[in-house]
Amino acid sequence: MKKKKAVKPASQTKAKTKLKKSAVKKSKIIQPNTAAKSSARKKGFHPQLKVYADAPALFSESAHLMMETARKAVAERGRFVVALSGGSTPKGLFQQLTEEPYYSLMPWAKTFVFWVDERHVPLTDETSNYRMTHENLLSKVPIPPEQIFPGTDPRRSVHDAAVWVERRLQKFFGLGKPPVFDFCLMGMGDDGHTASLFPGMPQLNEQEKWVVGYFVDSSKKERVSLTFPVLNAARLLAVLAEGPKKAEMLQKVLEGPSEPPRYPIQYLRPSPGELVFLVDQAAAKLLRKK
């Protein structure tokens, strides 16, 4: 795995500098032992790894990375296009973004929000990724409503909802090559899945569609998800992992063999973009250290 220094603090404000100095004291960058090259590395799974002392440091640094990516995107292309994930881990990041200095530094007026995946439920449902994001982020920052694109339409069948989402992506990004997101916020399930692309499912091999909608099983039910061709076209894929429950799977994914049908997150292989795992010490506790 590539070794990369922690993101340096921005110099735009004294408040940011002070915050970053505090965060740096809490964080420690650790790389897994790569002395014995795994087949995962040989086949193109090349994540960077950043480990932070605790969850607050993880969320602070993740917010800083997202802010820097957003400002760079707006400076270079006039807009910041992000795809967000659901679950509980992003809540800490979203809270950071609603507070200073990030609230003032983020280019909200030029931010466009999509979702990596979504449960095919009403947007007001307690399991909806849209609802979680709205409650913790979107309702607290000045992103124009017309720049927010929900990840499903519960009035349609799950298949038709996926087609609807894909057409909106085509209208926004244009036809042809897969859309290029500036930043995709990813998660990692306890079974090694990412987005709503689960172990052993045929949707892992989808190469033509940008979005799939399907019934997973009786517990996960119906999901709408971006596919790997879209995810791997992103400029930056950021995987957040927090807490000891993630430790065993993180060790298997980062230091074990390449088994992407079993651990779909190993299909994240952006080119020419970057893949970075941002984790706290509790999640990294089983990783071998240099």
Short mmCIF file of C-alpha atoms in Angstrom, two decimals:
data_model
loop_
_atom_site.label_atom_id
_atom_site.label_comp_id
_atom_site.label_asym_id
_atom_site.label_seq_id
_atom_site.Cartn_x
_atom_site.Cartn_y
_atom_site.Cartn_z
CA MET A 1 0.00 0.00 0.00
CA LYS A 2 1.08 3.48 -0.77
CA LYS A 3 2.32 5.51 2.14
CA LYS A 4 1.00 9.02 2.30
CA LYS A 5 1.44 11.78 4.80
CA ALA A 6 -1.56 13.17 6.62
CA VAL A 7 -3.29 16.09 4.92
CA LYS A 8 -1.65 19.34 5.91
CA PRO A 9 -3.82 22.09 7.40
CA ALA A 10 -5.15 24.83 5.18
CA SER A 11 -3.90 28.35 5.82
CA GLN A 12 -7.11 30.18 4.94
CA THR A 13 -8.06 30.95 8.55
CA LYS A 14 -6.45 31.09 11.99
CA ALA A 15 -9.34 29.00 13.28
CA LYS A 16 -8.54 26.24 10.82
CA THR A 17 -4.87 26.26 11.75
CA LYS A 18 -5.67 25.98 15.43
CA LEU A 19 -8.11 23.17 14.83
CA LYS A 20 -5.64 21.23 12.69
CA LYS A 21 -2.82 21.53 15.24
CA SER A 22 -5.13 19.96 17.79
CA ALA A 23 -6.18 17.18 15.43
CA VAL A 24 -2.64 16.34 14.39
CA LYS A 25 -1.71 15.65 18.01
CA LYS A 26 -4.45 13.04 18.16
CA SER A 27 -3.68 11.26 14.90
CA LYS A 28 -1.12 8.70 13.95
CA ILE A 29 -0.51 7.44 10.44
CA ILE A 30 0.02 3.69 10.26
CA GLN A 31 0.59 1.49 7.23
CA PRO A 32 -0.10 -2.27 7.11
CA ASN A 33 2.90 -4.53 6.73
CA THR A 34 3.37 -5.12 3.00
CA ALA A 35 6.60 -7.10 3.19
CA ALA A 36 4.76 -10.12 1.85
CA LYS A 37 2.85 -8.83 -1.17
CA SER A 38 -0.69 -10.11 -1.25
CA SER A 39 -2.51 -11.09 -4.42
CA ALA A 40 -4.86 -8.17 -3.69
CA ARG A 41 -1.98 -5.77 -4.31
CA LYS A 42 -0.85 -7.61 -7.43
CA LYS A 43 -4.33 -7.36 -8.96
CA GLY A 44 -4.70 -3.62 -8.52
CA PHE A 45 -6.22 -3.03 -5.09
CA HIS A 46 -4.00 -0.14 -3.95
CA PRO A 47 -5.62 1.72 -1.06
CA GLN A 48 -3.86 4.35 0.98
CA LEU A 49 -4.39 4.04 4.71
CA LYS A 50 -4.71 6.77 7.32
CA VAL A 51 -5.22 5.79 10.95
CA TYR A 52 -6.27 8.29 13.61
CA ALA A 53 -6.18 7.97 17.37
CA ASP A 54 -9.91 8.13 17.92
CA ALA A 55 -13.25 8.87 16.28
CA PRO A 56 -13.18 12.68 16.83
CA ALA A 57 -9.79 12.91 15.10
CA LEU A 58 -11.04 10.66 12.30
CA PHE A 59 -14.09 12.83 11.67
CA SER A 60 -12.12 16.08 11.88
CA GLU A 61 -9.54 14.87 9.36
CA SER A 62 -12.24 13.43 7.07
CA ALA A 63 -14.06 16.76 7.09
CA HIS A 64 -10.82 18.54 6.28
CA LEU A 65 -10.15 16.18 3.35
CA MET A 66 -13.65 16.69 1.99
CA MET A 67 -13.38 20.47 2.36
CA GLU A 68 -10.03 20.60 0.57
CA THR A 69 -11.34 18.35 -2.22
CA ALA A 70 -14.42 20.54 -2.61
CA ARG A 71 -12.47 23.79 -2.83
CA LYS A 72 -10.04 22.31 -5.35
CA ALA A 73 -12.91 20.98 -7.49
CA VAL A 74 -14.63 24.36 -7.56
CA ALA A 75 -11.36 26.14 -8.38
CA GLU A 76 -10.64 23.75 -11.26
CA ARG A 77 -14.10 22.86 -12.61
CA GLY A 78 -16.56 25.30 -11.06
CA ARG A 79 -18.48 22.75 -8.98
CA PHE A 80 -18.08 20.00 -6.37
CA VAL A 81 -19.98 16.78 -7.06
CA VAL A 82 -20.19 14.31 -4.20
CA ALA A 83 -21.83 10.91 -3.67
CA LEU A 84 -22.63 10.15 -0.03
CA SER A 85 -23.23 6.97 1.96
CA GLY A 86 -25.62 6.15 4.74
CA GLY A 87 -25.12 4.21 7.95
CA SER A 88 -24.03 5.54 11.32
CA THR A 89 -20.34 6.33 10.69
CA PRO A 90 -20.87 9.37 8.38
CA LYS A 91 -22.89 11.15 11.07
CA GLY A 92 -19.72 12.27 12.84
CA LEU A 93 -18.30 13.64 9.60
CA PHE A 94 -21.55 15.41 8.76
CA GLN A 95 -21.62 17.04 12.18
CA GLN A 96 -18.12 18.39 11.63
CA LEU A 97 -19.14 19.88 8.28
CA THR A 98 -22.00 21.80 9.89
CA GLU A 99 -19.64 23.48 12.37
CA GLU A 100 -16.89 26.06 12.01
CA PRO A 101 -14.53 26.34 10.32
CA TYR A 102 -15.91 23.88 7.74
CA TYR A 103 -19.33 25.50 7.53
CA SER A 104 -17.73 28.70 6.24
CA LEU A 105 -15.01 27.02 4.16
CA MET A 106 -17.18 24.57 2.22
CA PRO A 107 -18.46 25.87 -1.16
CA TRP A 108 -22.06 24.87 -0.43
CA ALA A 109 -23.59 26.96 -3.22
CA LYS A 110 -21.56 25.01 -5.77
CA THR A 111 -21.99 21.57 -4.19
CA PHE A 112 -24.10 18.89 -5.91
CA VAL A 113 -25.17 15.88 -3.84
CA PHE A 114 -25.89 12.34 -5.01
CA TRP A 115 -25.87 9.04 -3.11
CA VAL A 116 -23.60 6.02 -3.50
CA ASP A 117 -26.56 3.79 -2.65
CA GLU A 118 -29.97 3.89 -1.09
CA ARG A 119 -32.53 1.62 0.50
CA HIS A 120 -35.60 1.51 -1.72
CA VAL A 121 -37.93 2.98 0.89
CA PRO A 122 -39.76 6.30 1.28
CA LEU A 123 -37.33 9.16 1.83
CA THR A 124 -38.94 9.74 5.23
CA ASP A 125 -38.35 6.14 6.35
CA GLU A 126 -36.07 5.75 9.38
CA THR A 127 -33.74 3.49 7.34
CA SER A 128 -33.42 5.92 4.44
CA ASN A 129 -29.92 7.21 3.69
CA TYR A 130 -31.51 10.40 2.39
CA ARG A 131 -33.32 10.97 5.67
CA MET A 132 -30.16 10.42 7.75
CA THR A 133 -28.17 12.79 5.54
CA HIS A 134 -30.92 15.41 5.56
CA GLU A 135 -31.24 15.34 9.35
CA ASN A 136 -27.51 15.49 10.02
CA LEU A 137 -26.23 17.65 7.15
CA LEU A 138 -28.49 18.89 4.39
CA SER A 139 -30.98 20.66 6.65
CA LYS A 140 -28.12 22.57 8.30
CA VAL A 141 -26.11 23.84 5.32
CA PRO A 142 -27.07 26.15 2.42
CA ILE A 143 -27.01 23.73 -0.51
CA PRO A 144 -29.69 24.76 -3.05
CA PRO A 145 -32.47 22.11 -3.03
CA GLU A 146 -32.27 21.69 -6.81
CA GLN A 147 -28.67 20.52 -6.37
CA ILE A 148 -29.70 17.51 -4.26
CA PHE A 149 -30.48 14.28 -6.13
CA PRO A 150 -32.06 11.49 -4.01
CA GLY A 151 -30.79 7.96 -4.62
CA THR A 152 -34.17 6.40 -5.34
CA ASP A 153 -37.79 7.16 -6.20
CA PRO A 154 -39.97 5.01 -3.93
CA ARG A 155 -43.01 5.59 -6.17
CA ARG A 156 -41.41 3.34 -8.80
CA SER A 157 -40.36 -0.30 -8.74
CA VAL A 158 -36.78 -0.80 -7.59
CA HIS A 159 -35.68 -1.57 -11.17
CA ASP A 160 -37.42 1.50 -12.57
CA ALA A 161 -35.98 3.62 -9.75
CA ALA A 162 -32.47 2.56 -10.80
CA VAL A 163 -33.24 3.54 -14.41
CA TRP A 164 -34.59 6.89 -13.18
CA VAL A 165 -31.43 7.57 -11.15
CA GLU A 166 -29.21 6.62 -14.09
CA ARG A 167 -31.07 8.97 -16.42
CA ARG A 168 -30.60 11.82 -13.96
CA LEU A 169 -26.90 11.05 -13.89
CA GLN A 170 -26.81 11.06 -17.70
CA LYS A 171 -28.56 14.41 -17.80
CA PHE A 172 -26.15 15.87 -15.26
CA PHE A 173 -22.86 14.38 -16.49
CA GLY A 174 -23.69 13.65 -20.10
CA LEU A 175 -23.87 10.40 -22.06
CA GLY A 176 -20.96 8.13 -22.84
CA LYS A 177 -18.31 7.40 -20.24
CA PRO A 178 -19.31 6.79 -16.60
CA PRO A 179 -19.80 9.94 -14.50
CA VAL A 180 -16.78 11.26 -12.62
CA PHE A 181 -17.56 12.22 -9.03
CA ASP A 182 -15.10 14.47 -7.23
CA PHE A 183 -15.59 12.61 -3.94
CA CYS A 184 -17.38 9.36 -3.08
CA LEU A 185 -17.89 8.70 0.61
CA MET A 186 -17.83 4.93 1.06
CA GLY A 187 -18.49 2.55 3.91
CA MET A 188 -17.47 -1.03 4.58
CA GLY A 189 -19.94 -3.59 5.86
CA ASP A 190 -19.09 -6.30 8.36
CA ASP A 191 -19.31 -8.75 5.43
CA GLY A 192 -16.96 -6.73 3.22
CA HIS A 193 -19.62 -5.12 1.06
CA THR A 194 -19.52 -1.50 -0.03
CA ALA A 195 -22.31 0.67 -1.45
CA SER A 196 -25.18 -1.86 -1.86
CA LEU A 197 -22.99 -4.35 -3.68
CA PHE A 198 -23.01 -7.52 -1.60
CA PRO A 199 -20.87 -10.68 -1.60
CA GLY A 200 -21.70 -13.21 -4.29
CA MET A 201 -24.35 -11.09 -6.04
CA PRO A 202 -24.32 -10.88 -9.85
CA GLN A 203 -24.52 -7.07 -9.64
CA LEU A 204 -20.82 -7.11 -8.66
CA ASN A 205 -20.00 -7.90 -12.29
CA GLU A 206 -22.18 -5.20 -13.88
CA GLN A 207 -20.16 -3.31 -16.50
CA GLU A 208 -22.78 -1.51 -18.60
CA LYS A 209 -25.29 -0.02 -16.19
CA TRP A 210 -24.36 2.94 -14.01
CA VAL A 211 -27.03 2.08 -11.44
CA VAL A 212 -28.60 -1.21 -10.36
CA GLY A 213 -31.79 -1.79 -8.42
CA TYR A 214 -32.53 -5.21 -7.00
CA PHE A 215 -33.86 -7.34 -4.15
CA VAL A 216 -30.93 -8.49 -2.00
CA ASP A 217 -32.53 -10.74 0.62
CA SER A 218 -35.23 -10.74 3.28
CA SER A 219 -33.13 -8.67 5.72
CA LYS A 220 -31.45 -6.18 3.35
CA LYS A 221 -34.49 -6.02 1.07
CA GLU A 222 -34.43 -3.78 -2.01
CA ARG A 223 -31.47 -1.52 -2.80
CA VAL A 224 -30.44 0.99 -5.46
CA SER A 225 -26.70 1.35 -5.95
CA LEU A 226 -24.03 2.86 -8.16
CA THR A 227 -21.98 0.17 -9.88
CA PHE A 228 -18.22 -0.37 -9.79
CA PRO A 229 -17.56 1.25 -13.20
CA VAL A 230 -19.02 4.48 -11.77
CA LEU A 231 -17.34 4.22 -8.38
CA ASN A 232 -13.97 3.51 -9.95
CA ALA A 233 -14.26 6.54 -12.21
CA ALA A 234 -14.28 8.85 -9.16
CA ARG A 235 -11.40 11.22 -8.49
CA LEU A 236 -11.37 10.21 -4.82
CA LEU A 237 -12.96 7.26 -3.01
CA ALA A 238 -12.85 7.71 0.77
CA VAL A 239 -13.75 4.70 2.92
CA LEU A 240 -14.63 5.49 6.55
CA ALA A 241 -14.31 2.75 9.17
CA GLU A 242 -14.75 3.30 12.90
CA GLY A 243 -14.69 1.11 15.97
CA PRO A 244 -13.55 -2.38 16.99
CA LYS A 245 -16.38 -4.12 15.11
CA LYS A 246 -14.65 -3.18 11.85
CA ALA A 247 -11.23 -4.49 12.89
CA GLU A 248 -11.49 -8.10 11.71
CA MET A 249 -12.89 -7.26 8.29
CA LEU A 250 -10.46 -4.38 7.82
CA GLN A 251 -7.55 -6.77 8.43
CA LYS A 252 -8.94 -9.30 5.93
CA VAL A 253 -9.57 -6.66 3.27
CA LEU A 254 -6.28 -4.77 3.58
CA GLU A 255 -3.85 -7.56 4.46
CA GLY A 256 -5.51 -10.73 3.25
CA PRO A 257 -5.70 -12.21 -0.24
CA SER A 258 -7.74 -10.74 -3.06
CA GLU A 259 -11.21 -12.25 -2.88
CA PRO A 260 -13.48 -9.50 -4.22
CA PRO A 261 -16.52 -11.72 -4.85
CA ARG A 262 -16.27 -12.53 -1.14
CA TYR A 263 -15.15 -9.02 -0.08
CA PRO A 264 -16.67 -6.69 -2.72
CA ILE A 265 -14.90 -3.62 -1.34
CA GLN A 266 -11.73 -5.01 -2.95
CA TYR A 267 -13.30 -4.14 -6.32
CA LEU A 268 -12.65 -0.47 -5.51
CA ARG A 269 -9.78 0.21 -7.90
CA PRO A 270 -10.08 3.79 -9.16
CA SER A 271 -8.01 4.82 -12.15
CA PRO A 272 -6.63 7.44 -12.35
CA GLY A 273 -8.32 8.42 -9.09
CA GLU A 274 -7.34 7.60 -5.50
CA LEU A 275 -8.67 5.20 -2.89
CA VAL A 276 -8.05 6.02 0.77
CA PHE A 277 -9.18 4.22 3.93
CA LEU A 278 -9.72 6.62 6.83
CA VAL A 279 -10.01 4.67 10.07
CA ASP A 280 -9.62 5.09 13.80
CA GLN A 281 -7.19 3.15 15.97
CA ALA A 282 -9.94 0.82 17.23
CA ALA A 283 -10.74 -0.31 13.68
CA ALA A 284 -7.03 -0.71 12.88
CA LYS A 285 -6.08 -2.68 15.98
CA LEU A 286 -5.52 -5.98 14.12
CA LEU A 287 -3.41 -4.54 11.31
CA ARG A 288 0.27 -5.42 11.28
CA LYS A 289 2.47 -2.35 11.73
CA LYS A 290 5.87 -1.53 10.29
#
